[in-house]
Amino acid sequence: MNTEVPIIDSALSLQEALMGIVIPPDIRDELTIIDIPYISFDDKLHQGQLVLHVDIADEVQEIFQEILKLRFPIEHAIPMSVYDWDDEKSMRSNNTSVFNYRVVYGTDQVSNHSKGLAIDINTRLNPCTAIDGTLQPANGTYDPSVPGTLTPESPVVKLFADRGWRWLGHRERKDWQHFNKSSAKI
Ligand SMILES: [Zn+2]
């Protein structure tokens, strides 16, 4: 049992976490905010927040309890409103987040992040590859030997896979940060 007092990285209300953009009411009504604990890169216990679909809140909470036990470092988890809904800005800071109302890069499709059903983890260390082959964020680097990096062997990838999440680090065009929970499954 960890009795350490966490360093608070985020303590927003749901309303504060959704400020600054217009979200369709049917999506907004299914969102909630949860506090999650993690060990950050300073080796200390932190508490951050995720905005996500209410149906996966318990499962994601459980996954982060397991990530904590593994002491797999998470830089911080701060809702996208703090980054003005700018994904590049969030990724540059190595943020971990779920909900962001946006389309898939290079398409007009609404992303699974827009329903709160996809999570991006340690986004600078686990960048995504754009259609033109460049890495996003621009300061992103992928080195499997660096702690906090997701690899096919990572126990964190297994935690998600065991619960029916798909990791896009397995995809041909790598998106190492991204796990997706299909809405059809919940
Ligand atoms: Zn993603």
PDB file of C-alpha atoms and ligand atoms in Angstrom:
ATOM      1  CA  MET A   1       0.000   0.000   0.000  1.00  0.00           C
ATOM      2  CA  ASN A   2       1.440   3.314  -1.055  1.00  0.00           C
ATOM      3  CA  THR A   3       0.910   5.922   1.657  1.00  0.00           C
ATOM      4  CA  GLU A   4       2.850   8.617  -0.191  1.00  0.00           C
ATOM      5  CA  VAL A   5       0.869  11.839  -0.711  1.00  0.00           C
ATOM      6  CA  PRO A   6       0.567  12.316  -4.481  1.00  0.00           C
ATOM      7  CA  ILE A   7       1.748  15.389  -6.353  1.00  0.00           C
ATOM      8  CA  ILE A   8      -1.403  16.768  -8.017  1.00  0.00           C
ATOM      9  CA  ASP A   9      -0.894  17.329 -11.757  1.00  0.00           C
ATOM     10  CA  SER A  10      -4.569  18.057 -12.471  1.00  0.00           C
ATOM     11  CA  ALA A  11      -7.671  18.709 -10.345  1.00  0.00           C
ATOM     12  CA  LEU A  12     -10.334  20.025 -12.729  1.00  0.00           C
ATOM     13  CA  SER A  13     -14.099  19.623 -12.629  1.00  0.00           C
ATOM     14  CA  LEU A  14     -15.629  17.946 -15.691  1.00  0.00           C
ATOM     15  CA  GLN A  15     -17.008  21.343 -16.721  1.00  0.00           C
ATOM     16  CA  GLU A  16     -13.536  22.926 -16.553  1.00  0.00           C
ATOM     17  CA  ALA A  17     -12.042  19.999 -18.458  1.00  0.00           C
ATOM     18  CA  LEU A  18     -14.553  20.496 -21.296  1.00  0.00           C
ATOM     19  CA  MET A  19     -14.249  24.275 -21.563  1.00  0.00           C
ATOM     20  CA  GLY A  20     -13.212  26.002 -24.786  1.00  0.00           C
ATOM     21  CA  ILE A  21     -14.859  23.889 -27.485  1.00  0.00           C
ATOM     22  CA  VAL A  22     -18.355  22.987 -28.637  1.00  0.00           C
ATOM     23  CA  ILE A  23     -19.118  19.317 -28.053  1.00  0.00           C
ATOM     24  CA  PRO A  24     -22.307  17.693 -29.416  1.00  0.00           C
ATOM     25  CA  PRO A  25     -24.638  17.020 -26.436  1.00  0.00           C
ATOM     26  CA  ASP A  26     -24.958  13.277 -27.154  1.00  0.00           C
ATOM     27  CA  ILE A  27     -21.175  12.931 -26.798  1.00  0.00           C
ATOM     28  CA  ARG A  28     -20.855  15.317 -23.866  1.00  0.00           C
ATOM     29  CA  ASP A  29     -23.534  13.458 -21.881  1.00  0.00           C
ATOM     30  CA  GLU A  30     -21.463  10.259 -21.985  1.00  0.00           C
ATOM     31  CA  LEU A  31     -18.226  11.803 -20.698  1.00  0.00           C
ATOM     32  CA  THR A  32     -16.855  11.701 -17.177  1.00  0.00           C
ATOM     33  CA  ILE A  33     -13.576  12.615 -15.478  1.00  0.00           C
ATOM     34  CA  ILE A  34     -11.484  10.314 -13.287  1.00  0.00           C
ATOM     35  CA  ASP A  35      -8.440  10.811 -11.067  1.00  0.00           C
ATOM     36  CA  ILE A  36      -5.617   8.394 -11.797  1.00  0.00           C
ATOM     37  CA  PRO A  37      -2.419   7.713  -9.826  1.00  0.00           C
ATOM     38  CA  TYR A  38       0.953   7.088 -11.487  1.00  0.00           C
ATOM     39  CA  ILE A  39       4.683   7.222 -10.917  1.00  0.00           C
ATOM     40  CA  SER A  40       6.160  10.018 -13.026  1.00  0.00           C
ATOM     41  CA  PHE A  41       9.717  10.390 -14.284  1.00  0.00           C
ATOM     42  CA  ASP A  42      10.786  11.950 -10.967  1.00  0.00           C
ATOM     43  CA  ASP A  43      10.046   8.519  -9.410  1.00  0.00           C
ATOM     44  CA  LYS A  44       7.323  10.124  -7.260  1.00  0.00           C
ATOM     45  CA  LEU A  45       3.610   9.368  -6.953  1.00  0.00           C
ATOM     46  CA  HIS A  46       1.462  11.790  -8.951  1.00  0.00           C
ATOM     47  CA  GLN A  47      -2.269  12.179  -9.538  1.00  0.00           C
ATOM     48  CA  GLY A  48      -3.647  13.285 -12.876  1.00  0.00           C
ATOM     49  CA  GLN A  49      -6.985  13.136 -14.662  1.00  0.00           C
ATOM     50  CA  LEU A  50      -8.550  11.569 -17.739  1.00  0.00           C
ATOM     51  CA  VAL A  51     -11.763  12.667 -19.478  1.00  0.00           C
ATOM     52  CA  LEU A  52     -13.346   9.577 -21.006  1.00  0.00           C
ATOM     53  CA  HIS A  53     -16.510   7.692 -21.956  1.00  0.00           C
ATOM     54  CA  VAL A  54     -18.401   6.682 -18.806  1.00  0.00           C
ATOM     55  CA  ASP A  55     -18.617   3.032 -19.918  1.00  0.00           C
ATOM     56  CA  ILE A  56     -14.843   2.535 -19.807  1.00  0.00           C
ATOM     57  CA  ALA A  57     -14.110   4.614 -16.686  1.00  0.00           C
ATOM     58  CA  ASP A  58     -13.864   1.649 -14.269  1.00  0.00           C
ATOM     59  CA  GLU A  59     -11.782  -0.406 -16.650  1.00  0.00           C
ATOM     60  CA  VAL A  60      -9.299   2.413 -17.317  1.00  0.00           C
ATOM     61  CA  GLN A  61      -9.063   3.116 -13.584  1.00  0.00           C
ATOM     62  CA  GLU A  62      -8.222  -0.570 -13.033  1.00  0.00           C
ATOM     63  CA  ILE A  63      -5.596  -0.522 -15.824  1.00  0.00           C
ATOM     64  CA  PHE A  64      -3.891   2.505 -14.231  1.00  0.00           C
ATOM     65  CA  GLN A  65      -3.801   0.753 -10.844  1.00  0.00           C
ATOM     66  CA  GLU A  66      -1.904  -2.042 -12.612  1.00  0.00           C
ATOM     67  CA  ILE A  67       0.388   0.447 -14.412  1.00  0.00           C
ATOM     68  CA  LEU A  68       1.150   1.961 -10.991  1.00  0.00           C
ATOM     69  CA  LYS A  69       2.045  -1.479  -9.579  1.00  0.00           C
ATOM     70  CA  LEU A  70       4.421  -2.005 -12.509  1.00  0.00           C
ATOM     71  CA  ARG A  71       5.959   1.433 -11.788  1.00  0.00           C
ATOM     72  CA  PHE A  72       5.788   2.085 -15.529  1.00  0.00           C
ATOM     73  CA  PRO A  73       6.351   5.868 -15.633  1.00  0.00           C
ATOM     74  CA  ILE A  74       3.628   8.210 -16.905  1.00  0.00           C
ATOM     75  CA  GLU A  75       4.848  11.795 -17.364  1.00  0.00           C
ATOM     76  CA  HIS A  76       1.447  13.357 -16.557  1.00  0.00           C
ATOM     77  CA  ALA A  77      -2.244  13.047 -17.442  1.00  0.00           C
ATOM     78  CA  ILE A  78      -3.830  16.456 -17.998  1.00  0.00           C
ATOM     79  CA  PRO A  79      -7.123  17.120 -19.860  1.00  0.00           C
ATOM     80  CA  MET A  80      -6.867  18.668 -23.328  1.00  0.00           C
ATOM     81  CA  SER A  81      -8.607  21.933 -22.350  1.00  0.00           C
ATOM     82  CA  VAL A  82      -5.366  22.888 -20.543  1.00  0.00           C
ATOM     83  CA  TYR A  83      -3.595  22.593 -23.925  1.00  0.00           C
ATOM     84  CA  ASP A  84      -6.305  24.632 -25.712  1.00  0.00           C
ATOM     85  CA  TRP A  85      -7.372  21.362 -27.436  1.00  0.00           C
ATOM     86  CA  ASP A  86      -4.080  21.467 -29.370  1.00  0.00           C
ATOM     87  CA  ASP A  87      -2.915  17.888 -29.792  1.00  0.00           C
ATOM     88  CA  GLU A  88       0.601  18.842 -30.918  1.00  0.00           C
ATOM     89  CA  LYS A  89       1.055  20.991 -27.787  1.00  0.00           C
ATOM     90  CA  SER A  90      -0.171  18.158 -25.560  1.00  0.00           C
ATOM     91  CA  MET A  91       2.038  15.578 -27.278  1.00  0.00           C
ATOM     92  CA  ARG A  92       5.122  17.802 -27.050  1.00  0.00           C
ATOM     93  CA  SER A  93       4.746  17.746 -23.262  1.00  0.00           C
ATOM     94  CA  ASN A  94       4.557  13.918 -23.290  1.00  0.00           C
ATOM     95  CA  ASN A  95       0.981  14.080 -22.008  1.00  0.00           C
ATOM     96  CA  THR A  96      -1.393  11.125 -21.554  1.00  0.00           C
ATOM     97  CA  SER A  97      -5.032  11.784 -22.474  1.00  0.00           C
ATOM     98  CA  VAL A  98      -8.271  10.220 -23.735  1.00  0.00           C
ATOM     99  CA  PHE A  99     -10.953  12.684 -24.842  1.00  0.00           C
ATOM    100  CA  ASN A 100     -10.216  15.213 -27.558  1.00  0.00           C
ATOM    101  CA  TYR A 101     -12.903  16.339 -29.970  1.00  0.00           C
ATOM    102  CA  ARG A 102     -11.147  16.162 -33.350  1.00  0.00           C
ATOM    103  CA  VAL A 103     -10.937  14.352 -36.666  1.00  0.00           C
ATOM    104  CA  VAL A 104      -8.372  11.705 -37.647  1.00  0.00           C
ATOM    105  CA  TYR A 105      -5.344  13.445 -39.230  1.00  0.00           C
ATOM    106  CA  GLY A 106      -5.737  13.904 -42.954  1.00  0.00           C
ATOM    107  CA  THR A 107      -9.410  12.804 -42.989  1.00  0.00           C
ATOM    108  CA  ASP A 108     -12.849  14.147 -42.052  1.00  0.00           C
ATOM    109  CA  GLN A 109     -13.590  11.132 -39.838  1.00  0.00           C
ATOM    110  CA  VAL A 110     -14.327  11.821 -36.190  1.00  0.00           C
ATOM    111  CA  SER A 111     -11.584  10.162 -34.128  1.00  0.00           C
ATOM    112  CA  ASN A 112     -12.284   7.617 -31.365  1.00  0.00           C
ATOM    113  CA  HIS A 113     -10.746  10.232 -29.053  1.00  0.00           C
ATOM    114  CA  SER A 114     -13.846  12.301 -29.786  1.00  0.00           C
ATOM    115  CA  LYS A 115     -16.030   9.735 -28.037  1.00  0.00           C
ATOM    116  CA  GLY A 116     -13.571   9.258 -25.184  1.00  0.00           C
ATOM    117  CA  LEU A 117     -12.805   5.717 -26.346  1.00  0.00           C
ATOM    118  CA  ALA A 118      -9.104   5.973 -27.279  1.00  0.00           C
ATOM    119  CA  ILE A 119      -6.102   6.733 -25.075  1.00  0.00           C
ATOM    120  CA  ASP A 120      -2.682   8.143 -25.961  1.00  0.00           C
ATOM    121  CA  ILE A 121       0.133   7.385 -23.509  1.00  0.00           C
ATOM    122  CA  ASN A 122       3.442   9.288 -23.019  1.00  0.00           C
ATOM    123  CA  THR A 123       2.943  10.917 -26.391  1.00  0.00           C
ATOM    124  CA  ARG A 124       6.442  12.354 -26.952  1.00  0.00           C
ATOM    125  CA  LEU A 125       8.140   9.026 -26.196  1.00  0.00           C
ATOM    126  CA  ASN A 126       5.465   7.149 -28.175  1.00  0.00           C
ATOM    127  CA  PRO A 127       4.875   9.395 -31.199  1.00  0.00           C
ATOM    128  CA  CYS A 128       2.499   8.693 -34.031  1.00  0.00           C
ATOM    129  CA  THR A 129       3.497   8.508 -37.686  1.00  0.00           C
ATOM    130  CA  ALA A 130       1.719  10.903 -40.024  1.00  0.00           C
ATOM    131  CA  ILE A 131       0.607   9.821 -43.495  1.00  0.00           C
ATOM    132  CA  ASP A 132       3.717  11.513 -44.966  1.00  0.00           C
ATOM    133  CA  GLY A 133       5.928   9.435 -42.649  1.00  0.00           C
ATOM    134  CA  THR A 134       6.939  12.226 -40.263  1.00  0.00           C
ATOM    135  CA  LEU A 135       6.577  11.779 -36.506  1.00  0.00           C
ATOM    136  CA  GLN A 136       4.074  13.738 -34.426  1.00  0.00           C
ATOM    137  CA  PRO A 137       4.804  15.596 -32.221  1.00  0.00           C
ATOM    138  CA  ALA A 138       7.721  17.251 -33.993  1.00  0.00           C
ATOM    139  CA  ASN A 139       9.948  16.639 -30.933  1.00  0.00           C
ATOM    140  CA  GLY A 140       8.848  12.989 -30.695  1.00  0.00           C
ATOM    141  CA  THR A 141      11.409  10.185 -30.609  1.00  0.00           C
ATOM    142  CA  TYR A 142      10.834   6.439 -30.396  1.00  0.00           C
ATOM    143  CA  ASP A 143      13.492   4.470 -28.528  1.00  0.00           C
ATOM    144  CA  PRO A 144      12.279   1.176 -27.009  1.00  0.00           C
ATOM    145  CA  SER A 145      15.101   1.277 -24.425  1.00  0.00           C
ATOM    146  CA  VAL A 146      13.755   4.473 -22.808  1.00  0.00           C
ATOM    147  CA  PRO A 147      11.468   3.920 -19.767  1.00  0.00           C
ATOM    148  CA  GLY A 148       7.869   4.906 -20.500  1.00  0.00           C
ATOM    149  CA  THR A 149       8.105   3.679 -24.095  1.00  0.00           C
ATOM    150  CA  LEU A 150       5.524   1.145 -25.310  1.00  0.00           C
ATOM    151  CA  THR A 151       6.803  -1.924 -27.157  1.00  0.00           C
ATOM    152  CA  PRO A 152       5.184  -5.204 -28.287  1.00  0.00           C
ATOM    153  CA  GLU A 153       6.704  -6.835 -25.174  1.00  0.00           C
ATOM    154  CA  SER A 154       5.566  -4.104 -22.775  1.00  0.00           C
ATOM    155  CA  PRO A 155       3.355  -5.352 -19.910  1.00  0.00           C
ATOM    156  CA  VAL A 156       1.294  -2.173 -20.377  1.00  0.00           C
ATOM    157  CA  VAL A 157       0.409  -3.266 -23.929  1.00  0.00           C
ATOM    158  CA  LYS A 158      -0.696  -6.622 -22.469  1.00  0.00           C
ATOM    159  CA  LEU A 159      -2.872  -4.951 -19.806  1.00  0.00           C
ATOM    160  CA  PHE A 160      -4.855  -3.204 -22.532  1.00  0.00           C
ATOM    161  CA  ALA A 161      -4.876  -6.160 -24.965  1.00  0.00           C
ATOM    162  CA  ASP A 162      -6.242  -8.487 -22.249  1.00  0.00           C
ATOM    163  CA  ARG A 163      -9.260  -6.169 -21.977  1.00  0.00           C
ATOM    164  CA  GLY A 164      -9.974  -5.993 -25.703  1.00  0.00           C
ATOM    165  CA  TRP A 165      -8.095  -2.816 -26.599  1.00  0.00           C
ATOM    166  CA  ARG A 166      -6.200  -2.532 -29.875  1.00  0.00           C
ATOM    167  CA  TRP A 167      -2.708  -1.008 -29.835  1.00  0.00           C
ATOM    168  CA  LEU A 168      -1.720   0.880 -32.999  1.00  0.00           C
ATOM    169  CA  GLY A 169       1.968   0.137 -32.352  1.00  0.00           C
ATOM    170  CA  HIS A 170       1.133  -3.108 -34.169  1.00  0.00           C
ATOM    171  CA  ARG A 171      -0.170  -1.228 -37.186  1.00  0.00           C
ATOM    172  CA  GLU A 172       2.011  -0.763 -40.280  1.00  0.00           C
ATOM    173  CA  ARG A 173       1.928   3.042 -39.923  1.00  0.00           C
ATOM    174  CA  LYS A 174       2.947   3.156 -36.269  1.00  0.00           C
ATOM    175  CA  ASP A 175       0.946   5.103 -33.715  1.00  0.00           C
ATOM    176  CA  TRP A 176       2.820   3.850 -30.652  1.00  0.00           C
ATOM    177  CA  GLN A 177       0.909   6.024 -28.160  1.00  0.00           C
ATOM    178  CA  HIS A 178      -2.608   4.899 -29.123  1.00  0.00           C
ATOM    179  CA  PHE A 179      -4.976   2.258 -27.715  1.00  0.00           C
ATOM    180  CA  ASN A 180      -8.487   2.015 -29.020  1.00  0.00           C
ATOM    181  CA  LYS A 181     -11.577   0.536 -27.404  1.00  0.00           C
ATOM    182  CA  SER A 182     -14.169  -0.217 -30.036  1.00  0.00           C
ATOM    183  CA  SER A 183     -17.532   1.284 -29.100  1.00  0.00           C
ATOM    184  CA  ALA A 184     -19.157  -1.843 -30.537  1.00  0.00           C
ATOM    185  CA  LYS A 185     -17.700  -3.884 -27.673  1.00  0.00           C
ATOM    186  CA  ILE A 186     -19.170  -1.949 -24.770  1.00  0.00           C
TER     187      ILE A 186
HETATM  188 ZN    ZN B   1      -4.552   8.448 -30.332  1.00  0.00          ZN
END
